[in-house]
PDB file of C-alpha atoms in Angstrom:
ATOM      1  CA  MET A   1      16.226  -9.830  15.083  1.00  0.00           C
ATOM      2  CA  LYS A   2      15.326  -7.300  12.777  1.00  0.00           C
ATOM      3  CA  PHE A   3      11.782  -6.710  11.366  1.00  0.00           C
ATOM      4  CA  SER A   4      10.069  -4.626   8.564  1.00  0.00           C
ATOM      5  CA  ILE A   5       6.517  -3.826   8.149  1.00  0.00           C
ATOM      6  CA  CYS A   6       6.180  -3.503   4.234  1.00  0.00           C
ATOM      7  CA  VAL A   7       2.978  -2.236   2.795  1.00  0.00           C
ATOM      8  CA  ILE A   8       2.265  -2.730  -0.855  1.00  0.00           C
ATOM      9  CA  GLU A   9       1.062   0.711  -2.376  1.00  0.00           C
ATOM     10  CA  PRO A  10       0.687   0.675  -6.156  1.00  0.00           C
ATOM     11  CA  GLU A  11       0.701   3.889  -8.007  1.00  0.00           C
ATOM     12  CA  GLY A  12      -2.746   5.152  -8.134  1.00  0.00           C
ATOM     13  CA  TYR A  13      -4.390   2.890  -5.811  1.00  0.00           C
ATOM     14  CA  ARG A  14      -6.229   5.033  -3.395  1.00  0.00           C
ATOM     15  CA  PHE A  15      -6.786   2.768  -0.438  1.00  0.00           C
ATOM     16  CA  SER A  16      -3.512   1.408   0.866  1.00  0.00           C
ATOM     17  CA  HIS A  17      -3.747   4.218   3.629  1.00  0.00           C
ATOM     18  CA  PHE A  18      -6.198   2.000   5.243  1.00  0.00           C
ATOM     19  CA  LEU A  19      -3.438  -0.427   6.123  1.00  0.00           C
ATOM     20  CA  TYR A  20      -1.399   2.134   8.002  1.00  0.00           C
ATOM     21  CA  ASP A  21      -3.061   1.698  11.189  1.00  0.00           C
ATOM     22  CA  LEU A  22      -2.388  -2.044  11.345  1.00  0.00           C
ATOM     23  CA  CYS A  23       1.179  -1.353  10.076  1.00  0.00           C
ATOM     24  CA  LYS A  24       1.629   0.792  13.186  1.00  0.00           C
ATOM     25  CA  TYR A  25       0.458  -1.689  15.575  1.00  0.00           C
ATOM     26  CA  LEU A  26       2.248  -4.356  14.361  1.00  0.00           C
ATOM     27  CA  CYS A  27       5.331  -2.353  14.425  1.00  0.00           C
ATOM     28  CA  PHE A  28       4.905  -1.131  17.871  1.00  0.00           C
ATOM     29  CA  THR A  29       3.888  -4.597  19.219  1.00  0.00           C
ATOM     30  CA  ILE A  30       7.110  -6.028  17.841  1.00  0.00           C
ATOM     31  CA  GLU A  31       9.124  -2.967  19.204  1.00  0.00           C
ATOM     32  CA  ALA A  32       7.526  -3.353  22.713  1.00  0.00           C
ATOM     33  CA  ASN A  33       8.931  -6.983  22.601  1.00  0.00           C
ATOM     34  CA  GLY A  34      12.356  -5.671  22.319  1.00  0.00           C
ATOM     35  CA  TYR A  35      13.055  -6.079  18.645  1.00  0.00           C
ATOM     36  CA  ASP A  36      14.064  -3.712  15.963  1.00  0.00           C
ATOM     37  CA  CYS A  37      11.102  -2.718  13.512  1.00  0.00           C
ATOM     38  CA  CYS A  38      10.655  -0.173  10.757  1.00  0.00           C
ATOM     39  CA  MET A  39       7.795   0.475   8.192  1.00  0.00           C
ATOM     40  CA  VAL A  40       8.283   1.085   4.688  1.00  0.00           C
ATOM     41  CA  LYS A  41       6.155   0.929   1.438  1.00  0.00           C
ATOM     42  CA  ASN A  42       6.966  -0.867  -1.734  1.00  0.00           C
ATOM     43  CA  LYS A  43      10.503  -1.854  -0.267  1.00  0.00           C
ATOM     44  CA  PHE A  44      11.789  -5.051   0.860  1.00  0.00           C
ATOM     45  CA  TYR A  45      14.960  -5.617   3.028  1.00  0.00           C
ATOM     46  CA  SER A  46      17.189  -8.685   2.895  1.00  0.00           C
ATOM     47  CA  ASP A  47      18.738  -8.464   6.243  1.00  0.00           C
ATOM     48  CA  ARG A  48      15.475  -8.265   8.010  1.00  0.00           C
ATOM     49  CA  ILE A  49      12.032 -10.274   8.335  1.00  0.00           C
ATOM     50  CA  ASN A  50       9.659  -8.734   6.139  1.00  0.00           C
ATOM     51  CA  VAL A  51       6.127  -8.609   6.983  1.00  0.00           C
ATOM     52  CA  ILE A  52       3.974  -7.843   4.045  1.00  0.00           C
ATOM     53  CA  LEU A  53       0.627  -6.328   4.097  1.00  0.00           C
ATOM     54  CA  GLY A  54      -1.340  -5.426   1.038  1.00  0.00           C
ATOM     55  CA  SER A  55       0.263  -8.153  -1.018  1.00  0.00           C
ATOM     56  CA  HIS A  56      -3.236  -8.806  -2.623  1.00  0.00           C
ATOM     57  CA  ASN A  57      -2.445  -5.395  -4.688  1.00  0.00           C
ATOM     58  CA  LEU A  58       0.153  -7.015  -6.625  1.00  0.00           C
ATOM     59  CA  LYS A  59      -0.659  -7.003 -10.135  1.00  0.00           C
ATOM     60  CA  ASP A  60       2.833  -6.807 -11.964  1.00  0.00           C
ATOM     61  CA  PRO A  61       4.651 -10.360 -11.724  1.00  0.00           C
ATOM     62  CA  ALA A  62       7.919  -8.654 -11.199  1.00  0.00           C
ATOM     63  CA  GLY A  63       6.725  -7.497  -7.805  1.00  0.00           C
ATOM     64  CA  ALA A  64       5.960 -11.096  -6.891  1.00  0.00           C
ATOM     65  CA  ASP A  65       9.491 -12.365  -8.055  1.00  0.00           C
ATOM     66  CA  GLN A  66      10.956  -9.539  -5.937  1.00  0.00           C
ATOM     67  CA  ILE A  67       9.407 -10.972  -2.866  1.00  0.00           C
ATOM     68  CA  GLN A  68      10.287 -14.244  -3.762  1.00  0.00           C
ATOM     69  CA  ARG A  69      13.957 -13.466  -3.855  1.00  0.00           C
TER      70      ARG A  69
END
């Protein structure tokens, strides 16, 4: 199984960096359990299980549609 920790960081939003430590902890925990994991910003993968952090920052409906697909 492959995982991706996705942090939503809208342009001009100054506080997303507060989620970075949580992203690292999640990623390291998943890797410690033997799975492949990566951390990305504003990107989603179709071949991985995406764990989305900061989705409350989405203001554009197109972003929600991209997550749904």
